[in-house]
Short mmCIF file of C-alpha atoms in Angstrom, two decimals:
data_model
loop_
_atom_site.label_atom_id
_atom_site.label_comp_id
_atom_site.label_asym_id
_atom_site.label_seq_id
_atom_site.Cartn_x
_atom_site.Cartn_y
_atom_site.Cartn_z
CA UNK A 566 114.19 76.63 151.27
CA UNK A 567 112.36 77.60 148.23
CA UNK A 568 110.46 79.88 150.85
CA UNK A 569 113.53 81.90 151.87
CA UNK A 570 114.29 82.43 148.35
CA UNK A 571 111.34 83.59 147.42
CA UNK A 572 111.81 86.59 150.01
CA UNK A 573 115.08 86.61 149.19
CA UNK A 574 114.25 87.83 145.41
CA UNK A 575 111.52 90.04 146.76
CA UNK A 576 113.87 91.64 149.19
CA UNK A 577 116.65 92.24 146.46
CA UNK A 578 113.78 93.72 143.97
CA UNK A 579 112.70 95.97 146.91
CA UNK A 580 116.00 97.12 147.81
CA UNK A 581 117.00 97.96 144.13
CA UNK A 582 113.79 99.88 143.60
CA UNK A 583 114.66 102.16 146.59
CA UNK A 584 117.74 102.95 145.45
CA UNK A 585 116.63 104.03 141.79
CA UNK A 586 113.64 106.07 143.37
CA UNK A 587 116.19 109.32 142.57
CA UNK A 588 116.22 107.97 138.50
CA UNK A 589 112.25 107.51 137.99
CA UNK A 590 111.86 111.23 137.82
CA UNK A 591 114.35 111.67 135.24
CA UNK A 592 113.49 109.00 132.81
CA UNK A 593 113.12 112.02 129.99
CA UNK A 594 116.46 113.50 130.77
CA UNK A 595 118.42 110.45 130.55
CA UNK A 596 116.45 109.31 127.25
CA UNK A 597 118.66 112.34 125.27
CA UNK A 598 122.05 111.84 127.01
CA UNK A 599 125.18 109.75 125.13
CA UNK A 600 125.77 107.04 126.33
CA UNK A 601 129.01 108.67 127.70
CA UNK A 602 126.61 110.65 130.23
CA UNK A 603 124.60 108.36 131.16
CA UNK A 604 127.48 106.08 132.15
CA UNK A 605 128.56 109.09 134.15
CA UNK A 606 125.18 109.66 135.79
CA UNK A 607 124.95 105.88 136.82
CA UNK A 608 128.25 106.21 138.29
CA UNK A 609 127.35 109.00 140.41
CA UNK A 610 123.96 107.86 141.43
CA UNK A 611 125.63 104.58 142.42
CA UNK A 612 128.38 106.85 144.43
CA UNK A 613 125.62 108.89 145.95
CA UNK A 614 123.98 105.50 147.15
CA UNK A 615 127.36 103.90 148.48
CA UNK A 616 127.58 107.17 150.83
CA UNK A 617 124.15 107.03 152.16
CA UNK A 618 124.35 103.59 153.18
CA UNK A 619 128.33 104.28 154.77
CA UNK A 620 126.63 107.00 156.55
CA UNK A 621 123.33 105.06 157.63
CA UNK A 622 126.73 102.37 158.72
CA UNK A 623 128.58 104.60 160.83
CA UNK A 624 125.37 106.22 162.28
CA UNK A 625 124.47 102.87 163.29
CA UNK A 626 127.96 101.75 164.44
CA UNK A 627 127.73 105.24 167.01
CA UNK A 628 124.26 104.61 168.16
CA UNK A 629 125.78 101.15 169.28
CA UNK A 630 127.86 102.38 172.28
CA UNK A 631 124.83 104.59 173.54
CA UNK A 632 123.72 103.23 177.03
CA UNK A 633 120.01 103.04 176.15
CA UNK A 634 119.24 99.16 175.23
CA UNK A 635 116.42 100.11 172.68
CA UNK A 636 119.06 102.46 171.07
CA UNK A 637 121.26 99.86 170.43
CA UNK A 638 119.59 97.39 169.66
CA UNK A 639 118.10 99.42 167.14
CA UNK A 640 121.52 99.90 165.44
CA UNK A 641 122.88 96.40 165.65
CA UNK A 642 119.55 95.76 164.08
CA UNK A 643 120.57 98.45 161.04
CA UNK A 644 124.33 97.60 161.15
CA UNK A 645 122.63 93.47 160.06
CA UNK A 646 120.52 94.97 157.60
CA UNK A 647 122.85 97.12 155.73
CA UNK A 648 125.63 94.11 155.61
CA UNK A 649 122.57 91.74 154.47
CA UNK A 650 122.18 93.77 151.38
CA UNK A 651 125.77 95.52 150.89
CA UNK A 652 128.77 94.01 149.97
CA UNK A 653 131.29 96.41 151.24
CA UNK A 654 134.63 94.60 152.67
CA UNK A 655 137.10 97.88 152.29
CA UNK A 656 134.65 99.54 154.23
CA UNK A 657 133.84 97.54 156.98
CA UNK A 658 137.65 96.31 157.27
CA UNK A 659 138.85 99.61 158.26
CA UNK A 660 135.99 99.32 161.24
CA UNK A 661 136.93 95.85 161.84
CA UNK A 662 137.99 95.81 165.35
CA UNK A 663 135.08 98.60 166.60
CA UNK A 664 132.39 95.92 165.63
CA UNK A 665 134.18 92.99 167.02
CA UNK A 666 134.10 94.69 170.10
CA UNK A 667 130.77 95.76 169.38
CA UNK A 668 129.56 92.21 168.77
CA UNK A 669 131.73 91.20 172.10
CA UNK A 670 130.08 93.67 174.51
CA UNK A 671 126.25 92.96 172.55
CA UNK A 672 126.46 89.55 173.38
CA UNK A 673 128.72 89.38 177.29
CA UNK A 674 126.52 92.30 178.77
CA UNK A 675 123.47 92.53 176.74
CA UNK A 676 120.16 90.94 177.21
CA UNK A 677 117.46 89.03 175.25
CA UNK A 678 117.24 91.00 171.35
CA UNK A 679 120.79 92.44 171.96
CA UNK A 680 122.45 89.01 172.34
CA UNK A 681 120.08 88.12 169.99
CA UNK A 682 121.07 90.80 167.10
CA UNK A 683 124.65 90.79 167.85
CA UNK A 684 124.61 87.34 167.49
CA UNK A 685 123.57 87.17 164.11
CA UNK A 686 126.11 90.33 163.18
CA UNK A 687 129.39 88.40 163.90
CA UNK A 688 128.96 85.71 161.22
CA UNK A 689 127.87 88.41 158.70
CA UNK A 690 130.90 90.61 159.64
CA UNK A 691 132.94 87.58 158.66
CA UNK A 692 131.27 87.52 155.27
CA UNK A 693 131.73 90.62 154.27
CA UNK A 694 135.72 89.71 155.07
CA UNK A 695 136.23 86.75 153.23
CA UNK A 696 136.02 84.37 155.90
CA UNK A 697 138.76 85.85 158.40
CA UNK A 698 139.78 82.97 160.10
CA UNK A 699 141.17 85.12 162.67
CA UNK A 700 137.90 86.82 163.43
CA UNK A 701 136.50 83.72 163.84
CA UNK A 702 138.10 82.01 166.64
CA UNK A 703 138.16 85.76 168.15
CA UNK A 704 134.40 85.59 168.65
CA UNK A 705 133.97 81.74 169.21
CA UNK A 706 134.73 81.75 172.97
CA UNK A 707 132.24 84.67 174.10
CA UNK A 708 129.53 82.54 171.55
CA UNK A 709 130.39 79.57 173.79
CA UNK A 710 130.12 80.73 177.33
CA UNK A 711 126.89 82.18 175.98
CA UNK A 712 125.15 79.20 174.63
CA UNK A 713 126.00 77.26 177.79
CA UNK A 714 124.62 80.23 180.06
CA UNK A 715 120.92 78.75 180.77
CA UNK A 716 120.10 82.12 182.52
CA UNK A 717 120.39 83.56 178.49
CA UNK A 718 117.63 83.46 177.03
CA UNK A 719 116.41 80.45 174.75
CA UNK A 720 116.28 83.00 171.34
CA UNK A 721 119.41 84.25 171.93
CA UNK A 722 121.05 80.98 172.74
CA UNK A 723 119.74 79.37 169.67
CA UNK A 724 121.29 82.56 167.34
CA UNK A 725 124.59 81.87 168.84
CA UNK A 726 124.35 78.37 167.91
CA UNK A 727 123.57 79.15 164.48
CA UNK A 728 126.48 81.69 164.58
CA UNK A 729 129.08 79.28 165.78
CA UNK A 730 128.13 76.96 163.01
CA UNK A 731 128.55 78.82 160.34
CA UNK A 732 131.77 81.09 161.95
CA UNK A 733 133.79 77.39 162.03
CA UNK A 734 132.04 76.58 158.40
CA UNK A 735 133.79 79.46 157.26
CA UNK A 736 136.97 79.21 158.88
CA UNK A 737 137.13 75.50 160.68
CA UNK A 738 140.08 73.80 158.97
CA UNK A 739 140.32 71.97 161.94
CA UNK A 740 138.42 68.64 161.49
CA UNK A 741 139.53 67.73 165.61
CA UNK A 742 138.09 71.20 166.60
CA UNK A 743 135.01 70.80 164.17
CA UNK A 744 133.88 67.42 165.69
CA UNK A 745 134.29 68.70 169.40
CA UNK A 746 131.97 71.59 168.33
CA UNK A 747 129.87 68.80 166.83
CA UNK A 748 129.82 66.74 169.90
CA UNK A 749 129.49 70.35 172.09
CA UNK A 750 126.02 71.29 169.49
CA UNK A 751 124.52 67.20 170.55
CA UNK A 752 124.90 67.89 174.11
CA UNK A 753 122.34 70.78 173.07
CA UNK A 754 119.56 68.69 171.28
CA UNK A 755 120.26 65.46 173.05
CA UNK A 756 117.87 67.04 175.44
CA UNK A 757 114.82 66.24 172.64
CA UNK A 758 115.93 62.62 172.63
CA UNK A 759 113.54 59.86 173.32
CA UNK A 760 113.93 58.85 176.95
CA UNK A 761 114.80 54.85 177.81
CA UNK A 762 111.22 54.11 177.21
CA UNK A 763 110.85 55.43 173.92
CA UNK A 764 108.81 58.54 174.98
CA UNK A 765 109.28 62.04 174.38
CA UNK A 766 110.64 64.52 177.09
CA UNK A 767 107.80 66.36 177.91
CA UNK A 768 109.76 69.11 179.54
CA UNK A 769 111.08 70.37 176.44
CA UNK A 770 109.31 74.26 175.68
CA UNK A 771 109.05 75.26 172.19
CA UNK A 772 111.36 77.70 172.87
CA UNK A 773 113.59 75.09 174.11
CA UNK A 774 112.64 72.90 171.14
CA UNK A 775 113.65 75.87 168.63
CA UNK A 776 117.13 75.73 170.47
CA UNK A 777 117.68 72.14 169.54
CA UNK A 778 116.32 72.74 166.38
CA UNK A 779 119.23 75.27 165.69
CA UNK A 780 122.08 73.21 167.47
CA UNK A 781 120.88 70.31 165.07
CA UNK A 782 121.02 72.66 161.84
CA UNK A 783 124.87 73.41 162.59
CA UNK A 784 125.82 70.00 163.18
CA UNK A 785 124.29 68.80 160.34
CA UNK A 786 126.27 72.24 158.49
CA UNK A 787 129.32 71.06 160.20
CA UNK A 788 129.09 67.70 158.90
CA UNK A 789 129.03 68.88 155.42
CA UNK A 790 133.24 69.75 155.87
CA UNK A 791 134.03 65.94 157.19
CA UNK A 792 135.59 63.68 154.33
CA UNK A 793 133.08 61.00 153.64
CA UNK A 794 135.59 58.31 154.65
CA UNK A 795 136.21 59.74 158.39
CA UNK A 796 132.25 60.35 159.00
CA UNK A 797 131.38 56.61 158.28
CA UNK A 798 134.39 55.32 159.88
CA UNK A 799 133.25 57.11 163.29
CA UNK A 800 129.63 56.33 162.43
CA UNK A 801 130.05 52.29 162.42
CA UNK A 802 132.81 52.12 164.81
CA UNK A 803 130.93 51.65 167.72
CA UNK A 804 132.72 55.16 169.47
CA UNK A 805 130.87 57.94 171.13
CA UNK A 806 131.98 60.70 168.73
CA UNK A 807 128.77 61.34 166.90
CA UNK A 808 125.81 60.82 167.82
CA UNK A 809 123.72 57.33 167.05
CA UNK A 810 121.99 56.95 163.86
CA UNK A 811 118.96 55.47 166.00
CA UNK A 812 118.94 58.24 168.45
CA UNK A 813 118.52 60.81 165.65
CA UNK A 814 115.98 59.21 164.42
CA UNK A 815 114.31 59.40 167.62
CA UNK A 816 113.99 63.32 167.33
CA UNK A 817 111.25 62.67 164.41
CA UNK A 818 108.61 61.95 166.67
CA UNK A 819 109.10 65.22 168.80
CA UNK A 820 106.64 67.78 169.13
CA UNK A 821 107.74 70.23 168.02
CA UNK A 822 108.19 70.98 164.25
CA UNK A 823 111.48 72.77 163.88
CA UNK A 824 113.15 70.04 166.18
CA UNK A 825 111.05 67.14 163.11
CA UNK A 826 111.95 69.31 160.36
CA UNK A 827 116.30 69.80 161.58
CA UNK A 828 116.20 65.84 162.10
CA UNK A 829 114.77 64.90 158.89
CA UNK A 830 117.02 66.94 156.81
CA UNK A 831 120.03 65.87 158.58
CA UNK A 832 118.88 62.66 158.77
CA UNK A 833 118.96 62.69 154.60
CA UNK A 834 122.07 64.61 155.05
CA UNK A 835 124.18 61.63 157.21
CA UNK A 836 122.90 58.92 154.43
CA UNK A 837 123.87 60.93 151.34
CA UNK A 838 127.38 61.68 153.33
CA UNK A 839 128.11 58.27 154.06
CA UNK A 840 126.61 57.00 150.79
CA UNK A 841 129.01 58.73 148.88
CA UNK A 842 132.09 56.32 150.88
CA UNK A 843 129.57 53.48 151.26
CA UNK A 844 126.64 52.59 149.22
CA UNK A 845 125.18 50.59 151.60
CA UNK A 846 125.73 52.53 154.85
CA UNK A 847 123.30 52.41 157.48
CA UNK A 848 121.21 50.81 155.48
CA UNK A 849 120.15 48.40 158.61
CA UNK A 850 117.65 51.31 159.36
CA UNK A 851 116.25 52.00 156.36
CA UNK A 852 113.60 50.00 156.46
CA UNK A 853 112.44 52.00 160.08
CA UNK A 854 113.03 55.14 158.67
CA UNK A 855 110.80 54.98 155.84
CA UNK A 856 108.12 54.37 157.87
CA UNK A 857 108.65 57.24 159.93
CA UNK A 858 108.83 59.43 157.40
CA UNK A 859 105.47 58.18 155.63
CA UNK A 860 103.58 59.13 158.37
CA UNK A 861 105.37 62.58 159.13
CA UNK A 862 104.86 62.88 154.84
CA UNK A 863 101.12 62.13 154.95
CA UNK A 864 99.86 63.64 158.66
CA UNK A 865 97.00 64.68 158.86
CA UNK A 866 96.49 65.38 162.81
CA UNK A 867 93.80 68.02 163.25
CA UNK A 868 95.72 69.03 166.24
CA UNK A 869 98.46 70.57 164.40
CA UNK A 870 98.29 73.87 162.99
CA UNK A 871 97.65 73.72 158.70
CA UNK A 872 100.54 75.64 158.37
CA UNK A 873 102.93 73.66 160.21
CA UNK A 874 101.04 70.26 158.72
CA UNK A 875 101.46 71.70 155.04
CA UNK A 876 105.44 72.90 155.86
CA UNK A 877 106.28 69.21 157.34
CA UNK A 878 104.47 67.38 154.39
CA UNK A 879 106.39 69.37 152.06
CA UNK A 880 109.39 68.83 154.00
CA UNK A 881 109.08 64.75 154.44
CA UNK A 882 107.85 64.17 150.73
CA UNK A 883 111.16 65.29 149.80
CA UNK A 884 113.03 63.34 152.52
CA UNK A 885 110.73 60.55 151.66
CA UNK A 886 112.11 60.75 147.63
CA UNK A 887 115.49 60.47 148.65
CA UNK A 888 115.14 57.35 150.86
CA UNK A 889 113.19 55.30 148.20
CA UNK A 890 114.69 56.55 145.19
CA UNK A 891 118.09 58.24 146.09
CA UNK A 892 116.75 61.46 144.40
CA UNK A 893 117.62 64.78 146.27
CA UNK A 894 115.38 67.86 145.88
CA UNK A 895 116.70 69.87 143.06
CA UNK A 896 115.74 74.25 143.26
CA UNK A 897 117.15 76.38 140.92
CA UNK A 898 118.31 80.20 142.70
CA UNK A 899 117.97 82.43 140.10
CA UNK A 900 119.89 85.95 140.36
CA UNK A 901 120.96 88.59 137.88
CA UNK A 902 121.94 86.34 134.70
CA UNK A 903 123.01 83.46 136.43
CA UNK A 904 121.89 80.92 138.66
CA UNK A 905 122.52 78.20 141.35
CA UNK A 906 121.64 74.59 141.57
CA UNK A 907 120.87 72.89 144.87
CA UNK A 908 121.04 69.25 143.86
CA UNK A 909 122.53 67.65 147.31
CA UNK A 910 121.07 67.65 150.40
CA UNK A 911 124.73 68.94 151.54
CA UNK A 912 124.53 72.05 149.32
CA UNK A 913 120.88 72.69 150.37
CA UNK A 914 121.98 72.65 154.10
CA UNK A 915 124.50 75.20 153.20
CA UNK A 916 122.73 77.94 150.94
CA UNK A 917 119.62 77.77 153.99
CA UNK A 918 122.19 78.47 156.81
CA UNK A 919 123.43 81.19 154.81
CA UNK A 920 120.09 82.35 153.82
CA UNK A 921 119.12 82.45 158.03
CA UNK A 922 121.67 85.48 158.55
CA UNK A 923 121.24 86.93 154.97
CA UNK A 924 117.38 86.97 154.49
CA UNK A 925 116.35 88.87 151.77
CA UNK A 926 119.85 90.04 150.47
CA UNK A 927 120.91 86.19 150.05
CA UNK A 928 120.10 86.81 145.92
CA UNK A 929 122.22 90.06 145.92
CA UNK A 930 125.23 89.09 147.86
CA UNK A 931 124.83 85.81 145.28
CA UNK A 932 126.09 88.31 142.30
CA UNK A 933 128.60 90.27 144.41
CA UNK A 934 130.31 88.81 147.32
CA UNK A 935 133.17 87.30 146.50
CA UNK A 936 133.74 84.62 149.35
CA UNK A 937 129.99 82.93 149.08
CA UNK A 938 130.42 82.68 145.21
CA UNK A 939 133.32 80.53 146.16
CA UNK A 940 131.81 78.55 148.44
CA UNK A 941 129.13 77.58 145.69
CA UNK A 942 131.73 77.32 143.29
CA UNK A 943 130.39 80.23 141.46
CA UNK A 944 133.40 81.47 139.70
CA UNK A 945 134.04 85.18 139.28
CA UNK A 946 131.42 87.99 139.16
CA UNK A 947 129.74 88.28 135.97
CA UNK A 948 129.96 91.53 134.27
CA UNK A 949 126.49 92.42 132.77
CA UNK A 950 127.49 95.94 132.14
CA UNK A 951 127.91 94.99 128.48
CA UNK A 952 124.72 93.67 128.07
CA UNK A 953 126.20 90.23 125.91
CA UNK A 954 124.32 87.80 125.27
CA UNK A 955 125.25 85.04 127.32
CA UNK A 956 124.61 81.28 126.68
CA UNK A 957 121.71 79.64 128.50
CA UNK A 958 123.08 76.40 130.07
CA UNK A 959 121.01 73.42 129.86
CA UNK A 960 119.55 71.88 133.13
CA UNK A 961 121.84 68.90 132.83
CA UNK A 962 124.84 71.05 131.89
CA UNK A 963 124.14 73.04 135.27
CA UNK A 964 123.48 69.75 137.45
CA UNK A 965 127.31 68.82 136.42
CA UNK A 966 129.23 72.23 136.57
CA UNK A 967 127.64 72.31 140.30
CA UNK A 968 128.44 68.45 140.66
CA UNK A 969 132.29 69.41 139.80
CA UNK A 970 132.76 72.15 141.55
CA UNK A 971 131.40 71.06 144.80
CA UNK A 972 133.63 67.54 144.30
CA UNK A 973 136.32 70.30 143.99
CA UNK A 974 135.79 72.35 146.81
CA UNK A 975 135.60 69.78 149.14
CA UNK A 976 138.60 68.05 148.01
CA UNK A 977 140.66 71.43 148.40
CA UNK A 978 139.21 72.05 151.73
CA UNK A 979 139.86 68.59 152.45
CA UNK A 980 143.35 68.89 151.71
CA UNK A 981 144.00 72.68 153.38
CA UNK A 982 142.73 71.06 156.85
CA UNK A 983 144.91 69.94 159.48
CA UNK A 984 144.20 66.02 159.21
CA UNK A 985 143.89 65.00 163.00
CA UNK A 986 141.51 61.94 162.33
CA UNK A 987 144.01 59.49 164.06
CA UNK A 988 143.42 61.20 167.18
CA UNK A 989 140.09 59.80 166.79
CA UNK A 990 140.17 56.41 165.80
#
C-alpha cells in the first residue's frame, strides 16, 4: 500500500511538472502582471492543457479501431493513461458508447496485452462517470465469458477479475448478485487450496497463482459491501455460500507470494467484518492463525527472493498486530491540502484496488474526481485557489471524521441495496 502511494505522489508531481514546462520560461513575465492577468494566463494555460490531452484522447480513441494489434494496443494503453491522470466526465460521456464498444471488441477478439489493457479501461471509464450502473452490468458479461475462457491468457484473465470486482463495487446494489460473483471469484482461487492431505497443489504456475491472487483481492473488495450481520450469519451457518474460514487459511502456506499476501489481508479483512457484528467470531481459529502468521512474519528462507521475503514480513507484521492486539495498520494519503486515513483493513482493501487501475494518478483523481471522494467520504473538492489558511486536523480528529463517514456510507449503501438475504438463509 504505502508502496503504491509513494508512486502515486511521484506520478502526480511528474505529471504536474509536464504540464507547467510552458510557465518555467516565463517566470519574469508573470512576476510584473496583476493579479487579474495572471489569473487570465493560468486559465488559458490550463485550457491549452485540457485540449492537448482531448486531442492526445481522441487520437488514441482512432488509433483503437486500426487493424494492427501493436497500434491498438498502443492506444488503449494511452486512452488508460490519460483517464489515470484526467478527470474529465463531460468529455468522455459524449464518447461513452465508442469506448464501450471499444472495451467490448479489446477484450471478445483481442489477444494477450489487448484483453489485458482493455480490461483495465472499462472500470476506469466507469470512474470517470460516476459509477454508471448501467455501464456496468453492460460490460460484466463479456468480463465473464472471458475469465472462464482457459485458452485466455492467465494476465489477462486475472485483469478481468480485478475489473469485475471493482465494476460491481461501484455499482453492485445487489447483495444476491454480489455473493454469486463472490462464490463465481472462489471457484477461481479454490484451485490454490490445500488438497485432502494438507499439501499444496503443485500444479499451480505463478502465473496461475497471480490469477488467484487477483480473484481473492475482489472477493475480499466485494466483501467490504456485505452488512456485518449477513456475512457472519452465512459464515457460521454451516452453508456453502462463502468459502470456509479454514480453507482460507490454507492459501497461507502457498508458494507463491501474491496468492500469501491476498489471503492474509483478507484473512484480517473477514475477522474485522465479522468482529464488528460479533466480538468473538471465529475466534475458534485464532489460536492456528497466529501461528501461521508468525512464521510467514519472521521467514527467513534463503530460498525466497529478499524482495519478496522483505514485502511478506512487512505484510504479516501488520496482519500479525491486528490478530494479537486488534490494531489495524493506520497510513495517512496525503494530497493537495488534505488527506486520507486508512485505519480499517476494509478501507485499505478499497483505496489499493483503486490504486491497481489508477497507479500514479490515484493522488490526483483524490482532489478532483468527484465519485472516489465519495466513496472515502471525502466531502466536496476543496478550493485552494484562495490560498486560506486551512485548519490542520489532529490525528485523532482525522481517525473519527474517517470512522463516521465510512459507518455512514455503508449504512446508506446498505439501505439503497435490494435486501435479498432471505434467499440465502
Amino acid at each position: 500500500m504505502p508502496k503504491r502511494n509513494k508512486k502515486g505522489g511521484k506520478g502526480r508531481q511528474g505529471d504536474s511538472n509536464s504540464e507547467d514546462e510552458s510557465l518555467n520560461d516565463n517566470v519574469s513575465v508573470f512576476s510584473y502582471m496583476s493579479e487579474n492577468g495572471a489569473s487570465s494566463v493560468n486559465d488559458s494555460d490550463e485550457l491549452t492543457s485540457n485540449e492537448r490531452y482531448e486531442e492526445k484522447f481522441m487520437q488514441a480513441l482512432e488509433n483503437a479501431t486500426e487493424k494492427s494489434a501493436q497500434t491498438r494496443v498502443l492506444a488503449l494503453q494511452s486512452i488508460c493513461e490519460i483517464l489515470m491522470h484526467r478527470y474529465m466526465p463531460d468529455f468522455v460521456d459524449e464518447r461513452k458508447v465508442t469506448l464501450i464498444d471499444c472495451i467490448e471488441k479489446s477484450i471478445r477478439r483481442g489477444k494477450g496485452p489487448e484483453q489485458v489493457w482493455g480490461a483495465r479501461l472499462a472500470p476506469l471509464l466507469v470512474l470517470q462517470l460516476g459509477g454508471d450502473e448501467g455501464i456496468s452490468k453492460a460490460l460484466n458479461q463479456f468480463l465473464l465469458t472471458t475469465v472462464q475462457d482457459k485458452s485466455v491468457s492467465f494476465d489477462a484473465r486475472a485483469k478481468c477479475c480485478t475489473a469485475l470486482g471493482l465494476l460491481n463495487f461501484f455499482g453492485g446494489d445487489d447483495i444476491g448478485e454480489v455473493v454469486t460473483l463472490m462464490q463465481f471469484f472462489e471457484a477461481i482461487f479454490s484451485a490454490s487450496y490445500l488438497k485432502g492431505d494438507d499439501k499444496t497443489p503443485i500444479s499451480v504456475s505463478a502465473d496461475a497463482g497471480n490469477l488467484h491472487a487477483e480473484a481473492l483481492s475482489a472477493w475480499g473488495l466485494l466483501l467490504t459491501m456485505i452488512p456485518s450481520g449477513d456475512f457472519v450469519s452465512w459464515m457460521t451457518s454451516g452453508q456453502s455460500m462463502l468459502p470456509s474460514f479454514k480453507k482460507l487459511m490454507g492459501l497461507l502456506q502457498s508458494p507463491h507470494l501474491e496468492v500469501r499476501i491476498a489471503a492474509g489481508e483478507t484473512l484480517a479483512l473477514i475477522l474485522e467484518c465479522g468482529r464488528a457484528h460479533d466480538e468473538e467470531f471465529l475466534e475458534e481459529y485464532l489460536n492456528d492463525l497466529i501461528d501461521s502468521v508468525k512464521q510467514l512474519a519472521t521467514d527467513s528462507h534463503k530460498y525466497r527472493a529478499k524482495r519478496d521475503r522483505k514485502t511478506q514480513r512487512a505484510t504479516f507484521r501488520d496482519v500479525l498486530r491486528y490478530l494479537e492486539e486488534d490494531i489495524s495498520p493506520e497510513i495517512t494519503i496525503r494530497f493537495g491540502g488534505e488527506s486520507l486515513v486508512l485505519d480499517s483493513w476494509a478501507i485499505h482493501h478499497q483505496y489499493s484496488a483503486l490504486c491497481v487501475i489508477m497507479g500514479p494518478g490515484m493522488t490526483s483523481q483524490l482532489q478532483e474526481n468527484d465519485f472516489i471522494r465519495d466513496i472515502f467520504g471525502l466531502g466536496a473538492k476543496v478550493d485552494t485557489a484562495n490560498g486560506a489558511t486551512k485548519h490542520k486536523a489532529t490525528k485523532l480528529e482525522r481517525h473519527l471524521v474517517n470512522a463516521a463517514a465510512f459507518k455512514a456510507r455503508t449504512i446508506t449503501r446498505g439501505k439503497n441495496r435490494d435486501k435479498r438475504s432471505a434467499v440465502f438463509t
